[in-house]
Structures are given as structure tokens and as C-alpha cells.
Short mmCIF file of C-alpha atoms in Angstrom, two decimals:
data_model
loop_
_atom_site.label_atom_id
_atom_site.label_comp_id
_atom_site.label_asym_id
_atom_site.label_seq_id
_atom_site.Cartn_x
_atom_site.Cartn_y
_atom_site.Cartn_z
CA MET A 22 -2.27 44.78 6.73
CA ASN A 23 -4.76 44.80 3.93
CA GLN A 24 -2.98 42.52 1.48
CA CYS A 25 -3.87 42.42 -2.15
CA GLN A 26 -4.68 38.83 -3.08
CA SER A 27 -4.96 39.37 -6.78
CA CYS A 28 -1.38 40.11 -7.78
CA PRO A 29 1.82 38.17 -7.17
CA SER A 30 3.48 40.92 -5.14
CA GLY A 31 1.80 39.73 -1.97
CA GLY A 32 0.63 43.17 -0.96
CA THR A 33 3.91 45.02 -1.44
CA CYS A 34 2.98 46.80 -4.64
CA GLU A 35 2.88 50.62 -4.89
CA GLU A 36 -0.92 50.71 -4.85
CA GLY A 37 -0.74 49.78 -1.16
CA GLY A 38 -2.43 46.46 -1.55
CA GLU A 39 -5.60 47.71 -3.15
CA CYS A 40 -7.21 45.12 -5.34
CA ARG A 41 -7.30 46.32 -8.92
CA LEU A 42 -9.40 43.43 -10.21
CA PRO A 43 -13.05 43.98 -11.05
CA PRO A 44 -15.38 43.39 -8.09
CA GLY A 45 -16.38 39.77 -7.58
CA MET A 46 -13.62 38.31 -9.71
CA LEU A 47 -11.68 36.80 -6.82
CA SER A 48 -14.71 35.02 -5.47
CA LYS A 49 -15.63 33.79 -8.92
CA TYR A 50 -12.19 32.46 -9.73
CA ASP A 51 -11.16 30.51 -6.64
CA LEU A 52 -7.52 29.72 -7.26
CA ASN A 53 -7.51 27.12 -4.50
CA ALA A 54 -10.36 25.12 -5.99
CA SER A 55 -9.54 21.66 -7.26
CA VAL A 56 -9.16 21.40 -11.00
CA ALA A 57 -9.74 17.66 -10.96
CA GLU A 58 -12.28 16.70 -13.56
CA GLY A 59 -13.55 13.56 -15.18
CA LEU A 60 -14.31 10.07 -14.00
CA MET A 61 -11.83 7.25 -14.41
CA ILE A 62 -12.95 3.64 -14.29
CA TRP A 63 -10.91 0.47 -14.40
CA LEU A 64 -12.64 -1.99 -16.71
CA GLU A 65 -11.40 -5.36 -15.58
CA VAL A 66 -10.87 -8.01 -18.22
CA ARG A 67 -12.31 -11.40 -17.31
CA ASN A 68 -9.73 -13.93 -16.30
CA ASP A 69 -11.83 -17.08 -16.31
CA GLY A 70 -11.07 -18.19 -19.85
CA SER A 71 -14.09 -16.46 -21.37
CA PHE A 72 -13.50 -13.27 -23.29
CA GLY A 73 -14.75 -9.88 -22.22
CA ILE A 74 -15.06 -7.29 -19.49
CA GLU A 75 -16.21 -8.23 -15.99
CA ASN A 76 -19.92 -7.60 -15.50
CA SER A 77 -19.30 -5.66 -12.31
CA SER A 78 -17.07 -3.25 -14.25
CA LEU A 79 -19.79 -2.73 -16.86
CA GLU A 80 -22.42 -2.26 -14.13
CA THR A 81 -20.22 0.36 -12.47
CA LEU A 82 -19.62 2.06 -15.81
CA CYS A 83 -23.35 2.28 -16.52
CA LYS A 84 -24.01 3.78 -13.09
CA ALA A 85 -21.13 6.21 -13.56
CA ALA A 86 -22.51 7.34 -16.93
CA GLU A 87 -25.92 7.82 -15.30
CA ILE A 88 -24.74 10.05 -12.46
CA TYR A 89 -21.74 11.85 -13.92
CA GLU A 90 -22.13 14.37 -16.70
CA GLY A 91 -18.47 15.02 -17.48
CA ARG A 92 -15.92 13.04 -19.40
CA ILE A 93 -15.49 9.35 -18.57
CA PHE A 94 -12.10 7.73 -18.98
CA GLY A 95 -11.88 3.93 -19.12
CA VAL A 96 -8.75 1.88 -18.48
CA VAL A 97 -8.25 -1.66 -19.74
CA PHE A 98 -5.25 -3.97 -19.49
CA GLY A 99 -4.65 -6.38 -22.30
CA ASP A 100 -3.42 -6.87 -25.81
CA THR A 101 -4.98 -6.50 -29.25
CA GLU A 102 -7.63 -9.13 -28.46
CA LEU A 103 -9.55 -6.37 -26.64
CA LYS A 104 -10.20 -4.36 -29.80
CA PRO A 105 -13.61 -5.96 -30.50
CA MET A 106 -14.70 -4.73 -27.04
CA TYR A 107 -14.11 -1.07 -27.84
CA GLU A 108 -17.53 -0.51 -29.38
CA LYS A 109 -19.39 -1.88 -26.38
CA ILE A 110 -17.23 0.09 -23.93
CA PHE A 111 -17.82 3.35 -25.80
CA SER A 112 -21.53 2.70 -26.24
CA LEU A 113 -21.95 2.30 -22.47
CA GLY A 114 -20.52 5.73 -21.75
CA VAL A 115 -16.72 5.82 -22.00
CA ASP A 116 -15.42 8.84 -23.92
CA THR A 117 -11.70 8.09 -23.80
CA LEU A 118 -10.22 4.65 -23.35
CA TYR A 119 -6.70 4.08 -22.09
CA HIS A 120 -5.57 0.69 -23.34
CA VAL A 121 -2.54 -0.40 -21.32
CA LYS A 122 -0.56 -2.71 -23.55
CA ASP A 123 2.16 -4.87 -22.16
CA LYS A 124 2.44 -8.58 -22.69
CA ARG A 125 3.67 -8.96 -19.14
CA LEU A 126 0.36 -7.57 -17.88
CA LYS A 127 -1.60 -10.45 -19.36
CA GLU A 128 -0.91 -12.03 -16.01
CA TYR A 129 -2.37 -10.14 -13.09
CA HIS A 130 0.20 -8.25 -11.01
CA PRO A 131 -1.44 -5.92 -8.47
CA GLU A 132 1.61 -3.69 -8.01
CA ALA A 133 2.12 -3.20 -11.75
CA TYR A 134 -1.61 -2.63 -12.33
CA CYS A 135 -1.58 -0.07 -9.54
CA ASN A 136 1.49 1.68 -10.96
CA ALA A 137 -0.12 1.92 -14.39
CA LEU A 138 -3.42 3.22 -12.99
CA LYS A 139 -1.52 5.74 -10.90
CA ALA A 140 0.39 7.02 -13.94
CA ILE A 141 -2.84 7.42 -15.89
CA ALA A 142 -4.57 9.11 -12.93
CA GLU A 143 -1.70 11.58 -12.66
CA ARG A 144 -2.08 12.30 -16.37
CA ILE A 145 -5.82 12.96 -16.40
CA ASN A 146 -6.29 14.21 -12.80
CA PRO A 147 -9.75 12.68 -12.37
CA LEU A 148 -12.32 13.79 -9.83
CA ILE A 149 -13.51 10.22 -9.31
CA ILE A 150 -11.94 6.77 -9.69
CA LEU A 151 -14.16 3.69 -9.71
CA ALA A 152 -13.81 -0.06 -10.15
CA GLY A 153 -15.89 -3.15 -9.53
CA ALA A 154 -15.42 -4.74 -6.11
CA THR A 155 -14.17 -8.00 -7.57
CA LEU A 156 -11.33 -9.88 -5.92
CA ARG A 157 -8.83 -8.01 -8.06
CA GLY A 158 -10.57 -4.65 -7.83
CA SER A 159 -10.70 -4.93 -4.05
CA GLU A 160 -6.98 -5.56 -4.03
CA VAL A 161 -5.75 -2.92 -6.48
CA LEU A 162 -7.91 0.11 -5.61
CA PRO A 163 -6.85 0.41 -1.93
CA ARG A 164 -3.21 0.28 -2.99
CA LEU A 165 -3.88 2.93 -5.61
CA ALA A 166 -5.71 5.08 -3.05
CA ALA A 167 -2.80 4.97 -0.62
CA SER A 168 -0.26 5.64 -3.36
CA ILE A 169 -2.02 8.84 -4.42
CA ASN A 170 -2.76 9.86 -0.83
CA SER A 171 -6.47 9.45 -1.23
CA GLY A 172 -9.23 7.63 0.59
CA MET A 173 -11.73 5.15 -0.77
CA ILE A 174 -14.95 3.42 0.14
CA ALA A 175 -15.05 -0.28 -0.66
CA ASP A 176 -17.98 -2.42 -1.67
CA CYS A 177 -20.48 0.36 -2.23
CA THR A 178 -24.10 -0.36 -3.12
CA GLY A 179 -25.18 3.07 -4.29
CA LEU A 180 -23.62 6.11 -5.95
CA SER A 181 -24.91 9.62 -6.51
CA MET A 182 -23.50 13.07 -7.16
CA GLU A 183 -24.14 16.25 -5.20
CA GLY A 184 -22.26 18.96 -7.01
CA THR A 185 -18.75 17.61 -7.31
CA ALA A 186 -19.11 15.36 -4.24
CA LEU A 187 -19.66 11.65 -4.77
CA LYS A 188 -22.09 10.23 -2.23
CA ILE A 189 -21.36 6.60 -1.61
CA GLU A 190 -23.78 4.16 -0.02
CA HIS A 191 -22.26 1.16 1.74
CA SER A 192 -22.74 -0.99 4.80
CA ILE A 193 -21.21 -0.81 8.24
CA GLY A 194 -22.39 -3.87 10.08
CA LYS A 195 -26.12 -4.12 9.56
CA GLU A 196 -26.63 -0.46 8.84
CA SER A 197 -26.42 1.18 5.44
CA VAL A 198 -24.68 4.53 5.56
CA ILE A 199 -23.70 7.30 3.18
CA SER A 200 -20.06 8.36 3.09
CA GLU A 201 -17.91 10.62 1.02
CA CYS A 202 -14.22 10.98 0.33
CA ILE A 203 -12.32 14.02 1.50
CA GLY A 204 -10.33 15.66 -1.28
CA SER A 205 -9.85 14.19 -4.71
CA PRO A 206 -9.80 11.84 -6.40
CA GLN A 207 -12.80 10.29 -4.74
CA MET A 208 -12.53 6.53 -5.00
CA ALA A 209 -14.91 3.63 -4.58
CA THR A 210 -15.38 0.01 -5.56
CA ALA A 211 -18.90 -1.15 -6.39
CA ARG A 212 -20.32 -4.42 -5.12
CA PRO A 213 -21.08 -6.78 -8.02
CA GLY A 214 -24.79 -6.89 -8.79
CA SER A 215 -25.56 -3.51 -7.22
CA PHE A 216 -26.24 -1.78 -10.53
CA LYS A 217 -27.75 -2.82 -13.83
CA ILE A 218 -26.08 -2.92 -17.20
CA SER A 219 -28.16 -0.50 -19.24
CA LYS A 220 -28.67 -0.29 -22.97
CA ALA A 221 -26.23 1.57 -25.18
CA LYS A 222 -26.22 5.30 -24.41
CA LYS A 223 -24.32 6.54 -27.43
CA ASP A 224 -22.69 5.30 -30.58
CA GLY A 225 -19.73 3.02 -30.14
CA THR A 226 -17.04 5.50 -31.00
CA GLY A 227 -14.50 7.30 -28.88
CA THR A 228 -10.82 7.98 -28.44
CA VAL A 229 -8.41 5.16 -27.71
CA ILE A 230 -5.03 5.96 -26.22
CA TYR A 231 -2.50 3.16 -26.17
CA TRP A 232 -0.46 3.35 -23.01
CA GLN A 233 2.83 1.57 -22.85
CA TYR A 234 3.63 0.48 -19.33
CA ARG A 235 7.33 0.81 -18.59
CA GLY A 236 7.29 0.28 -14.86
CA GLU A 237 8.10 -2.60 -12.57
CA GLY A 238 6.09 -4.44 -9.94
CA PHE A 239 5.95 -7.93 -11.42
CA LYS A 240 5.63 -10.91 -9.15
CA ARG A 241 7.62 -14.10 -9.55
CA ILE A 242 4.83 -16.53 -10.36
CA LEU A 243 6.04 -20.10 -9.80
CA SER A 244 2.89 -21.88 -10.89
CA ALA A 245 -0.69 -21.07 -11.81
CA GLU A 246 -3.71 -23.27 -12.40
CA ARG A 247 -7.26 -22.53 -13.38
CA ILE A 248 -9.86 -23.76 -10.91
CA SER A 249 -13.60 -24.07 -11.27
CA MET B 26 13.47 -13.65 11.06
CA LYS B 27 10.74 -11.39 12.40
CA ILE B 28 7.09 -11.93 11.54
CA ALA B 29 4.61 -9.21 12.40
CA VAL B 30 0.93 -10.01 12.79
CA ILE B 31 -1.77 -7.35 12.71
CA ILE B 32 -4.24 -8.22 15.43
CA GLU B 33 -7.80 -7.02 15.55
CA GLN B 34 -9.70 -7.09 18.78
CA ILE B 35 -13.17 -7.41 17.36
CA GLN B 36 -14.29 -8.12 13.86
CA ASP B 37 -17.91 -8.95 14.45
CA ILE B 38 -19.01 -5.38 13.94
CA ASP B 39 -22.59 -6.55 13.82
CA LEU B 40 -22.23 -6.19 17.56
CA ALA B 41 -21.36 -2.55 17.21
CA ASP B 42 -24.03 0.00 16.57
CA ALA B 43 -22.70 1.66 13.46
CA GLY B 44 -25.15 4.50 13.85
CA LYS B 45 -23.68 5.52 17.18
CA ASN B 46 -20.08 4.52 16.62
CA ARG B 47 -19.39 6.23 13.35
CA GLN B 48 -16.12 5.65 11.56
CA ASP B 49 -15.37 2.36 13.24
CA ASP B 50 -15.26 3.87 16.70
CA ARG B 51 -15.46 0.71 18.73
CA SER B 52 -14.44 2.13 22.05
CA GLU B 53 -17.59 0.88 23.73
CA THR B 54 -17.80 -2.60 22.21
CA SER B 55 -16.80 -5.76 24.02
CA SER B 56 -13.33 -7.29 23.72
CA LEU B 57 -12.81 -10.23 21.40
CA LEU B 58 -9.87 -11.60 19.41
CA ASP B 59 -11.46 -11.98 16.03
CA PRO B 60 -11.17 -15.31 14.21
CA TYR B 61 -9.41 -13.84 11.17
CA SER B 62 -6.65 -12.39 13.31
CA GLU B 63 -6.47 -15.57 15.36
CA TYR B 64 -5.94 -17.64 12.23
CA ALA B 65 -3.26 -15.22 11.01
CA PHE B 66 -1.54 -15.34 14.38
CA ASN B 67 -1.67 -19.14 14.56
CA THR B 68 -0.17 -19.33 11.07
CA ALA B 69 2.74 -17.13 12.19
CA ILE B 70 3.29 -19.28 15.26
CA GLY B 71 3.19 -22.39 13.05
CA ILE B 72 5.94 -21.00 10.80
CA LYS B 73 8.06 -19.64 13.65
CA LYS B 74 11.26 -21.49 14.48
CA ASP B 75 13.37 -21.10 17.63
CA GLU B 76 15.45 -18.21 16.32
CA ASP B 77 12.46 -16.37 14.87
CA THR B 78 10.32 -13.79 16.58
CA VAL B 79 6.63 -13.08 16.23
CA CYS B 80 5.49 -9.56 16.93
CA SER B 81 1.78 -8.88 17.46
CA VAL B 82 0.46 -5.39 16.95
CA ALA B 83 -2.97 -3.86 17.30
CA VAL B 84 -4.38 -0.38 16.76
CA GLY B 85 -7.20 0.47 19.09
CA GLY B 86 -8.28 1.44 22.54
CA MET B 87 -6.85 -0.01 25.73
CA HIS B 88 -9.47 -2.75 25.55
CA SER B 89 -7.34 -4.35 22.81
CA LYS B 90 -4.76 -5.20 25.45
CA ASP B 91 -6.60 -8.41 26.31
CA ALA B 92 -6.21 -9.74 22.78
CA LEU B 93 -2.51 -8.93 22.75
CA THR B 94 -2.01 -10.50 26.18
CA GLU B 95 -3.64 -13.60 24.77
CA CYS B 96 -1.14 -13.51 21.89
CA LEU B 97 1.77 -13.30 24.36
CA LYS B 98 0.41 -16.30 26.24
CA LYS B 99 0.15 -18.21 22.97
CA GLY B 100 3.78 -17.63 22.05
CA SER B 101 4.16 -14.14 20.67
CA ASP B 102 7.59 -12.69 21.51
CA GLU B 103 6.48 -9.07 21.50
CA ALA B 104 3.16 -7.29 21.56
CA PHE B 105 2.54 -3.64 20.79
CA LEU B 106 -0.66 -1.74 21.31
CA LEU B 107 -0.95 1.51 19.40
CA ALA B 108 -3.41 3.42 21.52
CA ASP B 109 -4.16 7.10 21.67
CA ASP B 110 -7.30 9.18 21.88
CA ALA B 111 -6.23 10.75 18.61
CA PHE B 112 -6.49 7.37 16.84
CA VAL B 113 -10.25 7.13 17.43
CA GLY B 114 -12.47 7.23 14.40
CA GLY B 115 -9.75 6.64 11.83
CA ASP B 116 -10.60 5.05 8.51
CA ALA B 117 -8.47 2.41 6.77
CA PHE B 118 -6.12 5.07 5.41
CA ALA B 119 -5.44 6.62 8.83
CA LYS B 120 -5.02 3.19 10.39
CA ALA B 121 -2.60 2.10 7.69
CA ARG B 122 -0.59 5.27 8.20
CA THR B 123 -0.42 4.62 11.95
CA LEU B 124 0.76 1.07 11.35
CA SER B 125 3.29 2.07 8.69
CA ALA B 126 4.78 4.62 11.09
CA PHE B 127 5.05 1.92 13.74
CA VAL B 128 6.62 -0.60 11.37
CA SER B 129 9.15 1.93 10.07
CA LYS B 130 10.15 3.07 13.53
CA TYR B 131 9.99 -0.07 15.69
CA ILE B 132 10.20 -3.19 13.53
CA SER B 133 11.87 -2.02 10.34
CA ASP B 134 13.80 -5.33 10.23
CA TYR B 135 10.61 -7.37 9.75
CA ASP B 136 10.45 -10.14 7.16
CA LEU B 137 6.75 -10.47 6.67
CA ILE B 138 3.57 -8.78 7.85
CA ILE B 139 0.56 -11.07 8.13
CA CYS B 140 -2.98 -9.75 8.22
CA GLY B 141 -6.19 -11.67 8.62
CA GLU B 142 -8.76 -11.74 5.86
CA ARG B 143 -10.99 -8.65 5.95
CA ASN B 144 -8.58 -7.16 8.41
CA SER B 145 -9.22 -4.26 10.68
CA ASP B 146 -11.42 -2.08 8.58
CA GLU B 147 -15.05 -3.04 8.56
CA ARG B 148 -14.47 -6.16 6.46
CA THR B 149 -13.40 -4.18 3.44
CA ALA B 150 -9.82 -5.50 3.44
CA GLN B 151 -8.28 -2.20 2.42
CA LEU B 152 -5.72 -2.11 5.17
CA PRO B 153 -3.17 -4.68 3.90
CA ALA B 154 -2.97 -3.02 0.48
CA MET B 155 -2.72 0.48 1.93
CA LEU B 156 -0.09 -0.63 4.40
CA ALA B 157 1.91 -2.35 1.66
CA SER B 158 1.71 0.76 -0.50
CA MET B 159 2.90 3.02 2.32
CA LEU B 160 5.78 0.66 3.09
CA GLU B 161 6.49 0.31 -0.66
CA ALA B 162 6.23 -3.43 -0.21
CA ASP B 163 4.66 -6.19 -2.28
CA GLN B 164 1.22 -7.38 -1.30
CA PHE B 165 -0.35 -10.82 -1.46
CA TYR B 166 -4.12 -11.11 -0.98
CA TYR B 167 -6.29 -14.20 -0.68
CA VAL B 168 -3.39 -16.34 0.55
CA GLU B 169 -4.46 -19.86 1.45
CA ASP B 170 -1.00 -21.30 2.02
CA LEU B 171 2.15 -19.67 3.32
CA THR B 172 5.46 -21.49 3.70
CA TYR B 173 9.08 -20.58 4.27
CA SER B 174 11.88 -22.64 2.76
CA ASP B 175 14.77 -20.64 1.27
CA GLY B 176 12.34 -17.77 0.88
CA TRP B 177 8.64 -17.17 1.25
CA LYS B 178 6.16 -18.98 -0.95
CA VAL B 179 2.54 -17.93 -1.04
CA THR B 180 -0.38 -19.68 -2.70
CA GLN B 181 -3.22 -17.32 -3.60
CA ASN B 182 -6.78 -18.23 -4.49
CA TYR B 183 -8.43 -15.78 -6.88
CA GLY B 184 -11.63 -17.76 -7.21
CA ASN B 185 -10.97 -18.97 -10.75
CA GLU B 186 -7.22 -19.22 -10.46
CA ARG B 187 -4.82 -20.57 -7.90
CA ARG B 188 -1.25 -19.48 -8.17
CA THR B 189 1.95 -19.79 -6.19
CA CYS B 190 4.40 -16.91 -6.05
CA ALA B 191 7.74 -16.29 -4.45
CA ALA B 192 7.44 -13.42 -1.99
CA ASP B 193 10.24 -11.04 -1.19
CA SER B 194 11.19 -10.26 2.35
CA GLY B 195 9.17 -7.30 3.57
CA SER B 196 5.91 -8.28 1.87
CA VAL B 197 2.44 -7.84 3.34
CA VAL B 198 0.24 -10.93 3.27
CA SER B 199 -3.52 -11.13 3.76
CA LEU B 200 -4.59 -14.66 4.67
CA LEU B 201 -7.86 -16.31 3.78
CA LYS B 202 -9.51 -17.74 6.84
CA GLY B 203 -8.91 -21.41 7.52
CA ASP B 204 -9.48 -23.84 10.34
CA ILE B 205 -8.25 -22.45 13.63
CA GLN B 206 -6.10 -24.86 15.60
CA HIS B 207 -6.29 -24.37 19.31
CA ILE B 208 -3.04 -23.14 20.84
CA PRO B 209 -2.88 -23.70 24.60
CA LEU B 210 -2.28 -20.60 26.71
CA LYS B 211 0.80 -20.44 28.91
CA GLU B 212 -0.08 -20.12 32.57
CA ILE B 213 2.80 -17.77 33.30
CA CYS B 214 3.76 -15.01 30.90
CA ASP B 215 6.51 -12.61 31.93
CA LYS B 216 6.10 -10.38 28.89
CA ASN B 217 4.00 -7.27 28.81
CA VAL B 218 2.14 -5.47 26.10
CA LYS B 219 4.02 -2.32 25.15
CA VAL B 220 1.70 0.61 24.67
CA LEU B 221 2.72 3.29 22.18
CA ASN B 222 0.92 6.55 21.56
CA ARG B 223 0.90 9.08 18.76
CA ILE B 224 3.98 10.90 20.04
CA ASP B 225 5.93 7.63 20.27
CA LEU B 226 5.17 7.03 16.61
CA GLY B 227 6.12 10.56 15.62
CA LEU B 228 2.79 11.32 14.02
CA GLY B 229 0.92 14.62 13.99
CA THR B 230 -2.68 14.94 15.09
CA TYR B 231 -3.78 15.54 11.51
CA SER B 232 -2.16 12.30 10.37
CA VAL B 233 -4.18 9.93 12.51
CA GLY B 234 -7.70 9.10 13.57
CA ARG B 235 -10.67 11.04 12.34
CA LYS B 236 -8.57 14.08 11.39
CA GLY B 237 -6.21 11.97 9.32
CA SER B 238 -8.98 10.07 7.56
CA ARG B 239 -9.62 10.43 3.87
CA THR B 240 -13.27 9.45 4.12
CA LYS B 241 -16.16 10.44 6.34
CA THR B 242 -19.53 8.99 7.08
CA ILE B 243 -22.20 11.64 6.73
CA GLY B 244 -25.29 9.76 7.80
CA SER B 245 -27.31 6.60 7.62
CA ILE B 246 -29.62 5.86 4.73
CA ALA B 247 -32.48 5.35 7.18
CA GLU B 248 -31.95 8.90 8.51
CA ALA B 249 -31.73 10.28 4.99
CA GLU B 250 -35.02 8.65 3.98
CA SER B 251 -36.93 9.76 7.08
#
């Protein structure tokens, strides 16, 4: 049966399933196409006693701003001490910054970090999620990928865009290969040192959204010590 | 108490020709019990007391049977090989889904899952986190010390911070590699490796292997440049 795909009747309307839309409209407006848009990046706060964002996060941000033309969403975990960093983050390409504020998240808890990133990803529905392949980034992103039923490529050394597809260069054994994620969001962690931190791309202004984390996922830390 | 250890047959993927065996298809590579898995297994055996059981599990081709047989000879109580043609070419996501289906169906009473550092997925260490997420369990990466005394205690090394946490039963632990102590093999082993396929795990063809993967390799950079 010649079913009409343009109305909700599923081909049972009186017109006998004839499409009443202007020619070409169905092909132009693909209702099954993903509406995911934007690039989300976790900007990891340094945990070595010095203040600031991890260099690998900034490197990844600069590369993201270079290859992606749409809106870039940054995510940081921390308290008010991060405010002086806003200008630098915005100048390197972030348009909207989600600042996850919870005193409990001053300590690193991978499950809670993942839950918060997942909640933000569900809110903005990004096409791409990136992070630096630091020890923490390599731990949180795979958990996030599995929790949102997505795949990811770890430790990438190159990123480029082909339409809406993110081409990811990484190594398998001694060979460098190009991979891509199926579906969205497309996720990757970038090997530290793979990209350069560029000069400021725009003025240091943007939108900050304070995000209150209300979830669980906190570990029972018995002791912690800083090591050199 | 039941401790599950994820065993990998070969980790030295430098031996594998990535160009020919795309997506971690190692069906033609030689059989080896990789040192990361061996250290994880030895740690489990070191913790094990008389009433405890250690369960070794590997995802791979039938060639992985040798590694699991070795685990049985070294003191593993059970060994499962998840082998099916449909599993070939799976990425970390597909492999984690296969393992989570196995854990839920066959060893749901486990106390701890131990993985080796850089386990099972081209040294990218995604598998423990993905498995933990699918099992809705806590995860502990970079663990350099693991003890049990009225509950699990794990010491993690994050490079600039070392911390000790209490771990709940059901957690997934990824161990940093340490010195491997030699465990003598038993001459006689009356246990066999149990082989489970996709149907045994109750998984569809589009949930496993290449079809169930969330990533795909589209070519080598050398090919792209030429």
C-alpha cells in the first residue's frame, strides 16, 4: 500500500495515502535525523595543589574550537575559586559554561562526576563529548559513554570533522588509524600534548550556568595524601 | 565470597597487525596470558581464603582456552570462556555488554570483579568503567593495593594523590601492574573451562561483536595519506 508518510494517520486518511506536502519537503526535513548539536567538553580542574584547568583539557578545547563551528559547552567542577578562570575558558572558545557546584565534589568521585556529566549531556543533547585523556578523564568518560549507551575512542591524537561525523585518529598497536563513533554523542579523550593551546579566539565573555548536583555516587574515602 | 577476574589472552597487540585485524580481531594471533591479567589473577588468588571462590572469565576465540586452563591449574575454582563467532570485532562497549550479561546471568553473587591495568581493549582501559556502569557498580581505577578485612579496602594512585577507599561489595577494580609472583601449576586439574556462547548469555546478534559496537575503524592514516 502506498502509505502517506507526511501525516499522522499512517496512510488511512481519506485522500488514500497521497502525500499533500509540497514536493521535496519530506526529503528536506528528515524526521529521523539526529537533532544532537553542540560540543561538550569536560574541563578538568588541576588537583596537584596548583590552581587552574588541566593543560590537556585546554589543548582539547582549542582543538575543538578549531574544528567545530557550532556552540561549545564547557563543564567544570568546583566552587567559587574557579571564577577567575572564566575569562580564559571563554576566550579559548567556550560559549556556555556549566559550573557544577557542590562542596562534596571538591574531592574526585568518578561516579558522581559521571552522573553530573550525564545529567548535563541529557540537558544539552550534544553531538560530541570530549575530555583530556588524563588519569581522571580516562576513568570518567568510558563510564559516561556506557551510561548513555554510546561509544568512545580513548587517547586520540587527532580530531577532524567531516560533516557531522567526528574523525578520530588514535593508535592500535604500532599503527595509527582513523575511527568514528556510531550514533551520537560521539565521544573521545585526547592524549595530553597532542594539540597546542592557541591564543585567545574571542573575548572572555559567555554564559555561565550554575548546576547544583543533587545525585549520589560518593566514595567513602578513608585517607588521602598528596604525592610528588 | 566470589571474586571474578577478567582474563585477557594477549595484550601485546604490537604482535597483531592492526591493519589486517581491525577492531581488535585477534583470532589469528598467538596465545599468551598477558602480564596485566596475570597480576590481577595472582592478586585474587592471594586474597582468596578456603571458603572463597575465584572465577576466571575471558571473552575471545577458542584460543583463549589455554589461558583459562592455566588459571585453573593455578587455583581458579571456575573458568568461563565467552566465545562465539558473533563476538568477533567488538569494541570495548560490546565486550563490556557481553561481560555484564555473563555476570548478571552466571555469577550475580560476585563480591568483586578484578581487571588488569589496560584491560582487554587495546590498552585504553575503557572496559572496567563500562562494565561497572552497566552493572551499576562502583569502579576503582589505578588500584595499587587491595585488601579484605571486614570489607574491601582499595588504595588508588592518581599520580599526584594516593587515597584509600572502602569499596562496597559488587565493585569493579582495575589494578595497576605490580611484580608478578610465580604461582606453580598443578600437575592434575580435574576442572574444565566452561564455554558459553551468545545464546547462553541471552544476547542478540546486534548486541555483541562488530554489530554491537559503538565505534568503527574506517582506515589507517597511512592509507589515507597515500
